[in-house]
XYZ file of C-alpha atoms in Angstrom:
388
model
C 214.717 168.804 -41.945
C 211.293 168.738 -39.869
C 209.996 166.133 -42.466
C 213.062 163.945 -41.985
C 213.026 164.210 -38.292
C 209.228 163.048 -38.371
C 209.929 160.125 -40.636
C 212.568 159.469 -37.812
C 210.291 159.318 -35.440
C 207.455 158.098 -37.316
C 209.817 154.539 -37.748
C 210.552 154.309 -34.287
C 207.157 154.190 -33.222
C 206.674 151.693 -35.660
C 209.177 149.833 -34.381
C 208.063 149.960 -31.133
C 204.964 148.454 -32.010
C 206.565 145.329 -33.544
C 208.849 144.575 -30.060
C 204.857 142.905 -28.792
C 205.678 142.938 -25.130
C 204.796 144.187 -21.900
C 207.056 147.613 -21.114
C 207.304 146.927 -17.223
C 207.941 142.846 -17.686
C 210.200 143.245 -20.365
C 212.609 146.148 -19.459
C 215.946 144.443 -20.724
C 214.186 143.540 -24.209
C 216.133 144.776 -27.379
C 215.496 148.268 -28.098
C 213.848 149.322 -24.930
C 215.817 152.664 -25.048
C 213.648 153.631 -27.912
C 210.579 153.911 -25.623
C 212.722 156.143 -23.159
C 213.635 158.279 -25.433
C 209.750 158.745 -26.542
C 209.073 158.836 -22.953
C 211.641 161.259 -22.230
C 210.938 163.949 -24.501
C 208.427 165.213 -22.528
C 210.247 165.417 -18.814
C 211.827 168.534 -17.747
C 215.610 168.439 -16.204
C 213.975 168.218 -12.707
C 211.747 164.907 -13.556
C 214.441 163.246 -15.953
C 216.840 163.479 -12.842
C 214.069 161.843 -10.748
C 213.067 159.121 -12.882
C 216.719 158.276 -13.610
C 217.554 157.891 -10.038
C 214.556 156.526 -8.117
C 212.827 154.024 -10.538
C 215.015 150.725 -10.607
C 212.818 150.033 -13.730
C 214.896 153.005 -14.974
C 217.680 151.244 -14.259
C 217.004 148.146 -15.106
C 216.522 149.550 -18.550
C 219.411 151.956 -19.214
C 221.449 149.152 -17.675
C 221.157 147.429 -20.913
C 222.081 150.634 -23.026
C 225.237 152.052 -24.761
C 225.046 154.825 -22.244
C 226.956 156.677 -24.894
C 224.638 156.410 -27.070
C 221.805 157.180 -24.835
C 222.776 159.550 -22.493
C 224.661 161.663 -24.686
C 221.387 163.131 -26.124
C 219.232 162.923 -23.227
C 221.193 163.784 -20.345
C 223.293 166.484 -22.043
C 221.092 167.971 -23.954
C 218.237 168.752 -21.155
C 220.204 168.259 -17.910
C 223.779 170.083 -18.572
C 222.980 173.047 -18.445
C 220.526 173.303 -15.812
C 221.109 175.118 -12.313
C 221.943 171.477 -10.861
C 224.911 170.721 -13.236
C 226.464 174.085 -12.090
C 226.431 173.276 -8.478
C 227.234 169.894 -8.399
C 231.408 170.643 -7.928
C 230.318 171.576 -4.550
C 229.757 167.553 -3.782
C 232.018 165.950 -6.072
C 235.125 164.331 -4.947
C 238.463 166.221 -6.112
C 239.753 163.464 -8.327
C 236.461 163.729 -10.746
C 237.183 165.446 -13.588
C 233.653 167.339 -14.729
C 235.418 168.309 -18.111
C 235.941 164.339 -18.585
C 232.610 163.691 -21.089
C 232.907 160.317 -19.374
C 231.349 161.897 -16.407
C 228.601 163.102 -18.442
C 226.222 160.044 -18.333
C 224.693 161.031 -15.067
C 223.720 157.058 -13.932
C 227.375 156.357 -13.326
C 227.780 159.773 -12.132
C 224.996 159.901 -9.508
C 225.245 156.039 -8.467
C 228.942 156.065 -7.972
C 228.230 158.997 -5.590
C 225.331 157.205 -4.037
C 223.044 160.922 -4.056
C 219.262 160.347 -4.168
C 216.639 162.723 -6.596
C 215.326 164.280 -2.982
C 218.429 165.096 -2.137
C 219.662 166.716 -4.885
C 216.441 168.143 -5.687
C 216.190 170.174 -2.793
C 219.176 171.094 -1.970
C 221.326 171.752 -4.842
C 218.851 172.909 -7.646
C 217.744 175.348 -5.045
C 221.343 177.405 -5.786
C 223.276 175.688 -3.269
C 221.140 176.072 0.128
C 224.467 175.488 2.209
C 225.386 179.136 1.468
C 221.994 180.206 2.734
C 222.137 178.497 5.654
C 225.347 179.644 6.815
C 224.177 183.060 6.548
C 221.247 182.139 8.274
C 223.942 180.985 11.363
C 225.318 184.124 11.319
C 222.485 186.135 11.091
C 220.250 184.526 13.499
C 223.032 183.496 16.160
C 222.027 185.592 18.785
C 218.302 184.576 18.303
C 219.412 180.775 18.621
C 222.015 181.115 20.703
C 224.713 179.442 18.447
C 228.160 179.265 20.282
C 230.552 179.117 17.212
C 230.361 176.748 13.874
C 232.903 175.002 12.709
C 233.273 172.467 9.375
C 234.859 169.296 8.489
C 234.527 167.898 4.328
C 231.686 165.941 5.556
C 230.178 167.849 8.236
C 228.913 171.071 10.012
C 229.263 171.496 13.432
C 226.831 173.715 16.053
C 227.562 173.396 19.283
C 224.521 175.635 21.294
C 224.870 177.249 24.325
C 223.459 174.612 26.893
C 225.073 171.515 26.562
C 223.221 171.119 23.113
C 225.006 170.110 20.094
C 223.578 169.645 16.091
C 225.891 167.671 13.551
C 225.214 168.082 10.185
C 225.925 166.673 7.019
C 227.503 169.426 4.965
C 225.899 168.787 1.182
C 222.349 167.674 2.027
C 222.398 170.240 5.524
C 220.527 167.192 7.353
C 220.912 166.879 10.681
C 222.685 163.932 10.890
C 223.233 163.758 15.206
C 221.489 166.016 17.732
C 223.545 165.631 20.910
C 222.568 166.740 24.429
C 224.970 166.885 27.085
C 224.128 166.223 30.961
C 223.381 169.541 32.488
C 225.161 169.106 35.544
C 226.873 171.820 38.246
C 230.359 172.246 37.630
C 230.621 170.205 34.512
C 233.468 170.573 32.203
C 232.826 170.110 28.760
C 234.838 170.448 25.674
C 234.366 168.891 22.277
C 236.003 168.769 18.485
C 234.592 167.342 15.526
C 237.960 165.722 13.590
C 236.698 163.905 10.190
C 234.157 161.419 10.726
C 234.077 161.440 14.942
C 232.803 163.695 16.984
C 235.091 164.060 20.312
C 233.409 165.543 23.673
C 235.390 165.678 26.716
C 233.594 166.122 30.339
C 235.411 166.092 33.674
C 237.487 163.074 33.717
C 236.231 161.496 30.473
C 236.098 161.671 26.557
C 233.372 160.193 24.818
C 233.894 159.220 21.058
C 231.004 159.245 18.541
C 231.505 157.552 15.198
C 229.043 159.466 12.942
C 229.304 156.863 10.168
C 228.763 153.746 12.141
C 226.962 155.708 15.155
C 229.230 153.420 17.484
C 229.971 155.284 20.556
C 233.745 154.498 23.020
C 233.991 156.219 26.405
C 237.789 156.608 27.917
C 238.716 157.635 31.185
C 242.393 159.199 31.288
C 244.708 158.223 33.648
C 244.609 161.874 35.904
C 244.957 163.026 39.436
C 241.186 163.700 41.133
C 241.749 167.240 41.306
C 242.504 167.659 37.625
C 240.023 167.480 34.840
C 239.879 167.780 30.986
C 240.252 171.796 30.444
C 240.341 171.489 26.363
C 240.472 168.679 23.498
C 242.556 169.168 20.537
C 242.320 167.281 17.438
C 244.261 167.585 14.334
C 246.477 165.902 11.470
C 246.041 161.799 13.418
C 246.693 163.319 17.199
C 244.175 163.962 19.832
C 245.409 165.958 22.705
C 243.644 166.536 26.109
C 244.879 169.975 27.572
C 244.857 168.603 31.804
C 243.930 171.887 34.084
C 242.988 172.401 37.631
C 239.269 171.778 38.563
C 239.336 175.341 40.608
C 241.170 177.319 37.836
C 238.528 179.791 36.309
C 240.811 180.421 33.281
C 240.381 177.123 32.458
C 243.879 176.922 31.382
C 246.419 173.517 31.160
C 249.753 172.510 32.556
C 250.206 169.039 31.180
C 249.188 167.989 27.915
C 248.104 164.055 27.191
C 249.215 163.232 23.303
C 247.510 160.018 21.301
C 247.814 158.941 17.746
C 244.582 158.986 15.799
C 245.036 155.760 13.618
C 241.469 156.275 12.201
C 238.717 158.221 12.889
C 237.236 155.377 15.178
C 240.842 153.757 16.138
C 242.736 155.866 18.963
C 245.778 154.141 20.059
C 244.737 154.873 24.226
C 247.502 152.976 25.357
C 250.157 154.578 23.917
C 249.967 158.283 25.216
C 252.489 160.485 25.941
C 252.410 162.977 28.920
C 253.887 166.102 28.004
C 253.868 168.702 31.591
C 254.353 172.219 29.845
C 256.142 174.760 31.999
C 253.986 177.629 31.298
C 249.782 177.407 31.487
C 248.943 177.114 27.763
C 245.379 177.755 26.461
C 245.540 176.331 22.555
C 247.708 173.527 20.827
C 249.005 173.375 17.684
C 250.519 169.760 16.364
C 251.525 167.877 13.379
C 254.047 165.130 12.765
C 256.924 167.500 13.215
C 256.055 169.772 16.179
C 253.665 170.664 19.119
C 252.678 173.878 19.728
C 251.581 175.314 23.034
C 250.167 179.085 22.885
C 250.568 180.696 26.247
C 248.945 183.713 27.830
C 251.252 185.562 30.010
C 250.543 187.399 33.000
C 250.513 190.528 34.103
C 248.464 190.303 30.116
C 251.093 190.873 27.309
C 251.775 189.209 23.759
C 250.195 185.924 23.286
C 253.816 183.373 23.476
C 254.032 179.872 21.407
C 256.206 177.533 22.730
C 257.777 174.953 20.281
C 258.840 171.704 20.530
C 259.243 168.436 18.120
C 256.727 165.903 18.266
C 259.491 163.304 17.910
C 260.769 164.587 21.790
C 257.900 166.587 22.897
C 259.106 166.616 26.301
C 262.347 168.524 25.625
C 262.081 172.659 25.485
C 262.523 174.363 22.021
C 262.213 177.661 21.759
C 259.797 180.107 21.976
C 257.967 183.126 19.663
C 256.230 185.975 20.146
C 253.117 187.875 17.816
C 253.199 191.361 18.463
C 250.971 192.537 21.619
C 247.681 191.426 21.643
C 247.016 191.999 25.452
C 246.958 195.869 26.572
C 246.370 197.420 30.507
C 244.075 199.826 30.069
C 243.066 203.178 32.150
C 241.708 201.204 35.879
C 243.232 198.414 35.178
C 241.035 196.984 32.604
C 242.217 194.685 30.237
C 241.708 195.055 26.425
C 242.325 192.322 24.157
C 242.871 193.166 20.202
C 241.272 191.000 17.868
C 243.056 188.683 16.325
C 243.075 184.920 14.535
C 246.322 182.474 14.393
C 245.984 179.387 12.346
C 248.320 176.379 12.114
C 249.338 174.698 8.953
C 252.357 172.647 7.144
C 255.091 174.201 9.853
C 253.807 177.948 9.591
C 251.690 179.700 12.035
C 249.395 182.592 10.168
C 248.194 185.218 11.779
C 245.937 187.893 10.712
C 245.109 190.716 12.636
C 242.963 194.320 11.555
C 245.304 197.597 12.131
C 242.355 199.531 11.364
C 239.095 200.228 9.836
C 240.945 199.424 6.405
C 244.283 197.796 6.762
C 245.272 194.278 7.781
C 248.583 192.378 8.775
C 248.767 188.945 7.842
C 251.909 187.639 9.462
C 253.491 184.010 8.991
C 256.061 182.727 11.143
C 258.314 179.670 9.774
C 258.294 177.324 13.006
C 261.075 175.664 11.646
C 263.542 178.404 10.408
C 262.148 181.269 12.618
C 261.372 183.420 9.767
C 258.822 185.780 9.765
C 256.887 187.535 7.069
C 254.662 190.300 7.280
C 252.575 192.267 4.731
C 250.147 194.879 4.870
C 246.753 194.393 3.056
C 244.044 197.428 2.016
C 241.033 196.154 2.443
C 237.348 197.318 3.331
C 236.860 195.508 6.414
C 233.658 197.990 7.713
C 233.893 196.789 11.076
C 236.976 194.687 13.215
C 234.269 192.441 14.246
C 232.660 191.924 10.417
C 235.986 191.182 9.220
C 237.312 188.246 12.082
C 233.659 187.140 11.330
């Protein structure tokens, strides 16, 4: 078998000698993926992945190739079952299929995705650096000061105490904006990152930032003087600006202002709706069907969530209640249990520690008013560890 594969190779050397032309001039000559093969017997996953992608005289070539021909032996054979190939779901779109052997030629693979060897290289062949970093967020967020994180499919989001923001793309972790807010007295500032804009509201304005095109639109509400932006909401195509009082400390809202998201850089600002809420509401919930407003009562009790359609979100629906959250203690000092409530499809989750090994997820049907409740045993070590 040796002896046959050398006489294999033996004859394509010789025919490589009898092509007689120059190998960078004459890329798209018959036969040229004989010399890549030669070539390529002697470069590691790492280097094939790198020539493949960067050279265009790579391209050039292969261009002229039965890829499944070609690729079938080279790429699969030294590249499929590297490190990379593992940890390339994490930036694939859902509709590619990886058991599709289609998908195994990696130039149509890599150049529909438009990923670069650097990229790739560092990031991904290092065993998915994104997991790193975010424990590196965690861990270090006292040290840098990090006031929450928060994702998108494209993008992570780091909003630093002191007006100082870092937008980054979520598969190659580069910092793709680094926003700094006026430090101003007295500023209000609130922001959401919704898809491919990043939203930041201060006083009496919101500012959009496009991250794709990098175009920037600045919109100034129609609201009294003495009210300001308290909190932005952004989710499934509305934006909603939660209106408070400019010398409420709570920072709380009485009137909520509703637009349609059309596309991430295409607000309908015309067309809002005005929705006063009769009770101070500190989060929003929305979707086509319904508008959520989650109130805190006072003296401090349960947290209440006050429903209403989207299609009439001026009329009163009713109202629901998670068990207490807010609790008087001894001098009058309030204690808050931990907590999370989420919003999705017409259910509000919530999920809540009992103690040091038991939590309740809850989920309330908004549009039946059903609730479910069910006990879990887990190891959470510490309330805080496990909201974490």
């Amino acid at each position: 078998m040796a002896g046959m594969a050398n006489q294999t190779d033996d004859k394509e050397m010789k025919e490589l000698n009898n092509i007689g032309f120059d190998i960078i001039e004459g890329l798209h000559c018959r036969n040229m993926y004989l010399v890549l093969q030669q070539i390529l017997k002697y470069l590691n996953g790492e280097d094939l992945l790198n020539a493949e992608l960067t050279s265009k005289a790579w391209k050039a070539a292969i261009s002229s190739v039965n890829l499944s021909m070609f690729w079938k032996i080279q790429f699969q054979r030294k590249f499929a079952n590297s490190p990379l190939w593992n940890n390339l779901h994490f930036n694939l779109a859902p509709s590619y299929d990886l058991a599709l052997k289609d998908h195994w030629y990696s130039r149509k693979l890599f150049n529909k995705l438009q990923f670069t060897a650097e990229t790739v290289t560092k990031n991904l062949m290092a065993n998915d650096l994104t997991k790193d970093f975010i424990h590196y967020v965690v861990e270090e967020s006292r040290k840098i000061h990090v006031n929450g994180i928060d994702f998108t499919k494209k993008y992570i989001f780091l909003p630093f105490f002191g007006f100082h923001i870092q937008i980054l793309n979520r598969h190659t972790l580069k910092v793709e904006e680094e926003i700094h807010l006026p430090e101003e007295q007295n500023l209000y500032v609130t922001f959401v990152l919704y898809e491919d804009s990043f939203m930041c509201a201060y006083n009496q304005h919101i500012t959009i930032r496009h991250l794709i095109t990098k175009k920037t639109e600045v919109f100034k509400p129609p609201i009294e003087d003495d009210n300001y932006i308290a909190r932005l909401f952004a989710a499934n195509g509305f934006l909603v600006a939660g209106i408070g009082l400019k010398d409420d400390e709570i920072r709380d809202c009485h009137t909520a202002m509703i637009w349609e998201i059309k596309s991430p850089c295409e607000i309908a600002w015309e067309n809002f709706v005005m929705v006063p809420s009769s009770v101070r509401f500190c989060d929003v919930f929305m979707d086509q069907r319904f508008l959520i407003f989650a109130h805190r009562p006072s003296p401090p009790s349960e947290l209440q969530y006050f429903i209403r359609s989207m299609s009439e979100p001026r009329k009163k629906g009713k109202v629901f209640k998670f068990p207490s959250r807010f609790k008087i203690c001894m001098n009058n000092i309030v204690h808050v249990d931990n907590f999370v409530v989420k919003y999705c499809d017409g259910f509000l989750f919530e999920a809540r520690p009992k103690h040091s090994t038991t939590m309740i997820l809850s989920k309330y049907d908004v549009q039946s008013g059903i609730t479910d409740n069910v006990s879990l045993k887990v190891d959470l070590g510490s309330q805080s560890a496990f909201l974490e």
